[in-house]
Amino acid sequence: MSEHPLLRCRGITKAFGGLRAVDGVDLDLGEGEVRGLVGPNGSGKSTLINVLSGHLPLDAGEIALGGVPAAHLQPHRVAALGLARTYQIPRPFASLTVRENVRVAAHFGAHEPRPADVVEEADRWLAFVGLAAVGDELPDTITLHQRKLLELARALATRPRVLFLDEVLAGLNPRELADGIALVHRIRDLGVSIVVVEHIMRVILDLCEHLTVLNFGKVIAQGDPQECLRDDAVVTAYLGADDA
Amino acid sequence: MTRRQLFPPRVALGFLAVVAVLLTIPTLQQRVGFPLYNLIFLYLVFFWITQATSWNILSGYSGYFSFGQAAFYGGGMYTTAILGGRHGWELLPTLPVAAVVGGTIAALTGLLVFRLRKLSGEIFALFTLAVALGIGALVNNWGVLDGGRGIPMGRLDYPAWLGDTTQMLYYLGLLLALVAVLVAYVIQHSRFGAGLFAIRDDEKVAEALGVPTFRYKMLVFILSGMLAATSGGLHAMQVGFISPDGAFGLRIPVFVILMSVVGGRRHWFGPLLGAVLIHTVTDRMAGAGYAEANQIVLAAVLIAATLFLRQGISGRLVERPVPPTVTFVVAFLLAFTVGGQTAIGSAAVAIGAALVVLFLPDRWLRSWRRGTDGDGPPAGADDAAGPAGDDEEPELDRAQEAGR
Amino acid sequence: MLILLQTLATGIVLAGLYSLFAIGLSLGWGLLHTINFAHFSFVLLAAYVTYELSTAAGWDPVVTMVVTAPIGALLGLGLQLFVTTFKIDVFGTLIVTFGLFLIFEAAMAMRWTADLLRLPSEINPYFTSAVRIGPIRVSMLLTIATALAVLACVGVWWLLKHTRTGRGIRAFVQEPEMAAAFGVNYPQLSLVIAGIAGATAGLTGTILGMYLSLTPTVVEVWIAVVFAVVLLGGLANPIGVMGAAFVIGMVESFTRQFADPAMARLMALVVLIIVLVFRPEGLFKRLVQEARE
């Protein structure tokens, strides 16, 4: 872990009733880094994203984005600091066209840098993810794959420094998957730091320089992807104790 | 830096032309001597446009459906009645006070209700209704405000150049309607509007994308309350005798909801269209002595529009602007000249005809076009109308899914 | 001390009337996702029917319940069929039934005019006579209402908790797909609930027909206080409805007795607003928690 990571999380804790869904998680993300966030179902990945994006108030811990404290902020303030996310099940604005969806994001999003022309900015990101042709369609008339790309375009249009991708590549066919991986590489090349939440190991190994493995809300392994996946605790978490 | 134009020349000219024509009508009325009732009728149209538009920038744009329009309308009305009718203020200074009162009621309500953790649309609707009824009960029972006796307006002073009372109402009503419509237009075409539309569709996602949802909801609520209250204050002059039941009853929310739902809630033009339409129909029916039948018809229209016409008439009109407009003009002129109807009667007839044309199935219109001007523009124009019309059904399904 | 007891007693019977009025709405909203604004119209229509049967046909007004309850049930059934046919969402039902409310209001104005109609006291002894418990007097009519309310609320509670129908309904509201897979026939069960809700509207109408001077708009002043009871009670929780009605009834009764009678209704609204701000889910838990937020 570097001295001044872009995103620095310490001791993030969030409980529902008696259950600690996220329990003292430390997570760092460096400038331009791509980090994988994995763990079995119910290990606290979604809760962690919701806490970091400000949707859920955190019970304890510190978050800093670019050195600015980001805990206990409303989600739109977190977005203003440059944190964006996609949703596992796409949530487009149903009555706005694809292009208008991206325009909303371009209008708001991070405070810096402000786009000179929102319309052009939105079109740029539509072209970037390859949705320029369906810009005037309503979201429910495009395919699920396209809706996932729309999630990406919308998140990018907020000019993020940190981007959380919540299973954007799940459920794609091999060809779409290869395109998707290439797209994430292109996003990283823009200088955006990325946290990838994913189940598909190929995606993790292709994309991520570092890995954080969660189980029962705690970090059980952190570091090089290959090493993490050989770690006993990780194997146990995924396969159960008997097979370990 | 390129700046997109807020008012393209065509829109700006359109606004200016309509306002210019409307400004000449009182003078024309005196010169030509057509019935004074036309001026009163137009004032009422302006009044309803203001009320419906003020409701719509909150409830249509942000999706927070309010049943509490009467709180602002009645609040403004009582402000003018108490200051002017009871304490002898001039009319004009009471209107900004009314705006402040309306804005304050909205701000307090918003602070209470938008802080709720899980605020569903139904709770917001009933909460606003409770606020309106609560203020009504307060006014009805508290002697300082009214105490149930009502307040006669008497004669309020206003600058002489505004003409007699009817003309003054006309000019000020037009001004308020213009302000309301411009506010709605500007919001729709601005960053603010983009944020509100996003809130309407998915508030959580909007917030995550950086829309300051609480601030935007408060802002639009206060704007809406100020517009409605100012209009209510002016309307006190038209009503003449102010009573709690009249000011805080269900009539105002019923009509603004009806006008906006029928006209279309997602477009600045919707409430305007709905106000013209519904008021014309109501005026004709009441004139003919069918007040109750009118209420039944309008309520049936509200139900039908809720079930089948998610985008309202304006949604349909955007897809098919020309035929209904032409029909309206032709029918109006025919009814006025050949049919010997009054201006308002002709308008009612023309609206009916235009609505029929508007809702003709797309297929009929296409075959009609092919039949008459076969050598005109080829099929391209028809195709543009076709898929849009066919889209209506999935639209409805989606809206319902979103509500579940 | 006596005044205090008297005020308490008045509050209790007032609460009875409110819970009778609110239970049907609460059931429809919580179990069927129908916010039935037309509930108020059903009540008023039943009140007019009671008036007609008592004055024109000479029935004892209490006996008219054998007619008004079925009428209410039929109206409830009809509305539910309409809602399921057109697949109207919660919010849609609020607007659609609001439209129905306006239609009923106008239709009743056409039939019965805007004049005040009041049952003469010789036909309606329940209004003037009182039940005495020691030195305390409470209105006979409101006592009947309270008895009906307790019957209705406890009955519904028992139905939901301890019968096959009730278990099916609760299962469906919690896990629609699971329940359907286990053979819960929701359309049919929803009609049962809608019928019961409508019948309580009929009963409420008969009581109001004896309690008020009827005009086509007389129910409007009841809207706020009844919705207050519904929201405070926690949706579809019959015991919660009684509890909420008790709170509102007491607030009203005590305001009337010890402060300004005119402010009684206003206080009920204030209570609603305060509770919504601090406990938006109502004073009482929903009997049936929904699957999704």
mmCIF file of N, CA and C in Angstrom, chain A residues 12-25 40-51 56-57 59 214-219:
data_model
loop_
_atom_site.group_PDB
_atom_site.id
_atom_site.type_symbol
_atom_site.label_atom_id
_atom_site.label_comp_id
_atom_site.label_asym_id
_atom_site.label_seq_id
_atom_site.Cartn_x
_atom_site.Cartn_y
_atom_site.Cartn_z
ATOM 1 N N ILE A 12 -13.648 0.358 7.707
ATOM 2 C CA ILE A 12 -15.045 0.585 7.317
ATOM 3 C C ILE A 12 -15.927 -0.491 7.956
ATOM 4 N N THR A 13 -16.935 -0.047 8.697
ATOM 5 C CA THR A 13 -17.831 -0.976 9.369
ATOM 6 C C THR A 13 -19.274 -0.558 9.152
ATOM 7 N N LYS A 14 -20.101 -1.538 8.798
ATOM 8 C CA LYS A 14 -21.522 -1.271 8.622
ATOM 9 C C LYS A 14 -22.296 -2.481 9.110
ATOM 10 N N ALA A 15 -23.186 -2.259 10.076
ATOM 11 C CA ALA A 15 -23.968 -3.370 10.617
ATOM 12 C C ALA A 15 -25.448 -3.154 10.325
ATOM 13 N N PHE A 16 -26.143 -4.252 10.068
ATOM 14 C CA PHE A 16 -27.610 -4.220 9.971
ATOM 15 C C PHE A 16 -28.124 -5.008 11.160
ATOM 16 N N GLY A 17 -28.765 -4.331 12.092
ATOM 17 C CA GLY A 17 -29.174 -5.028 13.302
ATOM 18 C C GLY A 17 -27.920 -5.548 13.984
ATOM 19 N N GLY A 18 -27.842 -6.842 14.248
ATOM 20 C CA GLY A 18 -26.665 -7.396 14.885
ATOM 21 C C GLY A 18 -25.602 -7.853 13.889
ATOM 22 N N LEU A 19 -26.012 -7.917 12.603
ATOM 23 C CA LEU A 19 -25.109 -8.499 11.617
ATOM 24 C C LEU A 19 -24.155 -7.453 11.061
ATOM 25 N N ARG A 20 -22.841 -7.734 11.175
ATOM 26 C CA ARG A 20 -21.868 -6.814 10.603
ATOM 27 C C ARG A 20 -21.613 -7.195 9.151
ATOM 28 N N ALA A 21 -22.274 -6.489 8.248
ATOM 29 C CA ALA A 21 -22.155 -6.823 6.836
ATOM 30 C C ALA A 21 -20.771 -6.452 6.317
ATOM 31 N N VAL A 22 -20.240 -5.334 6.816
ATOM 32 C CA VAL A 22 -18.868 -4.946 6.502
ATOM 33 C C VAL A 22 -18.187 -4.675 7.833
ATOM 34 N N ASP A 23 -17.036 -5.320 8.043
ATOM 35 C CA ASP A 23 -16.483 -5.345 9.397
ATOM 36 C C ASP A 23 -15.003 -4.949 9.372
ATOM 37 N N GLY A 24 -14.745 -3.667 9.541
ATOM 38 C CA GLY A 24 -13.370 -3.204 9.648
ATOM 39 C C GLY A 24 -12.536 -3.380 8.389
ATOM 40 N N VAL A 25 -13.085 -3.026 7.255
ATOM 41 C CA VAL A 25 -12.388 -3.239 5.990
ATOM 42 C C VAL A 25 -11.421 -2.092 5.699
ATOM 43 N N PRO A 40 -17.433 -14.516 -1.867
ATOM 44 C CA PRO A 40 -18.665 -15.274 -2.123
ATOM 45 C C PRO A 40 -19.892 -14.370 -1.973
ATOM 46 N N ASN A 41 -21.046 -14.869 -2.422
ATOM 47 C CA ASN A 41 -22.277 -14.098 -2.260
ATOM 48 C C ASN A 41 -22.505 -13.763 -0.795
ATOM 49 N N GLY A 42 -22.908 -12.543 -0.532
ATOM 50 C CA GLY A 42 -23.197 -12.145 0.834
ATOM 51 C C GLY A 42 -21.957 -11.827 1.635
ATOM 52 N N SER A 43 -20.810 -11.663 0.963
ATOM 53 C CA SER A 43 -19.589 -11.387 1.719
ATOM 54 C C SER A 43 -19.428 -9.908 2.042
ATOM 55 N N GLY A 44 -20.324 -9.063 1.506
ATOM 56 C CA GLY A 44 -20.294 -7.651 1.869
ATOM 57 C C GLY A 44 -19.821 -6.714 0.776
ATOM 58 N N LYS A 45 -19.647 -7.248 -0.461
ATOM 59 C CA LYS A 45 -19.157 -6.394 -1.550
ATOM 60 C C LYS A 45 -20.126 -5.259 -1.859
ATOM 61 N N SER A 46 -21.413 -5.628 -2.044
ATOM 62 C CA SER A 46 -22.412 -4.604 -2.401
ATOM 63 C C SER A 46 -22.565 -3.589 -1.287
ATOM 64 N N THR A 47 -22.584 -4.072 -0.049
ATOM 65 C CA THR A 47 -22.716 -3.160 1.084
ATOM 66 C C THR A 47 -21.537 -2.187 1.109
ATOM 67 N N LEU A 48 -20.328 -2.714 0.843
ATOM 68 C CA LEU A 48 -19.149 -1.863 0.851
ATOM 69 C C LEU A 48 -19.281 -0.755 -0.203
ATOM 70 N N ILE A 49 -19.718 -1.140 -1.410
ATOM 71 C CA ILE A 49 -19.889 -0.132 -2.462
ATOM 72 C C ILE A 49 -20.921 0.905 -2.028
ATOM 73 N N ASN A 50 -22.043 0.423 -1.450
ATOM 74 C CA ASN A 50 -23.091 1.358 -1.035
ATOM 75 C C ASN A 50 -22.611 2.305 0.056
ATOM 76 N N VAL A 51 -21.738 1.807 0.914
ATOM 77 C CA VAL A 51 -21.193 2.668 1.970
ATOM 78 C C VAL A 51 -20.231 3.688 1.361
ATOM 79 N N LEU A 56 -25.325 4.280 1.958
ATOM 80 C CA LEU A 56 -25.588 3.804 3.311
ATOM 81 C C LEU A 56 -24.653 4.554 4.253
ATOM 82 N N PRO A 57 -25.166 5.041 5.381
ATOM 83 C CA PRO A 57 -24.285 5.689 6.341
ATOM 84 C C PRO A 57 -23.381 4.644 6.986
ATOM 85 N N ASP A 59 -21.011 2.987 9.978
ATOM 86 C CA ASP A 59 -21.054 3.017 11.434
ATOM 87 C C ASP A 59 -19.715 3.439 12.007
ATOM 88 N N LEU A 214 -13.052 -10.542 0.157
ATOM 89 C CA LEU A 214 -13.903 -10.362 1.340
ATOM 90 C C LEU A 214 -14.589 -11.665 1.677
ATOM 91 N N ASN A 215 -14.778 -11.920 2.983
ATOM 92 C CA ASN A 215 -15.677 -12.985 3.414
ATOM 93 C C ASN A 215 -16.271 -12.586 4.749
ATOM 94 N N PHE A 216 -17.583 -12.761 4.889
ATOM 95 C CA PHE A 216 -18.293 -12.344 6.105
ATOM 96 C C PHE A 216 -17.916 -10.919 6.502
ATOM 97 N N GLY A 217 -17.778 -10.050 5.507
ATOM 98 C CA GLY A 217 -17.551 -8.638 5.792
ATOM 99 C C GLY A 217 -16.124 -8.287 6.149
ATOM 100 N N LYS A 218 -15.205 -9.277 6.157
ATOM 101 C CA LYS A 218 -13.818 -8.972 6.507
ATOM 102 C C LYS A 218 -12.899 -9.260 5.321
ATOM 103 N N VAL A 219 -11.787 -8.529 5.284
ATOM 104 C CA VAL A 219 -10.780 -8.803 4.263
ATOM 105 C C VAL A 219 -10.016 -10.048 4.678
#
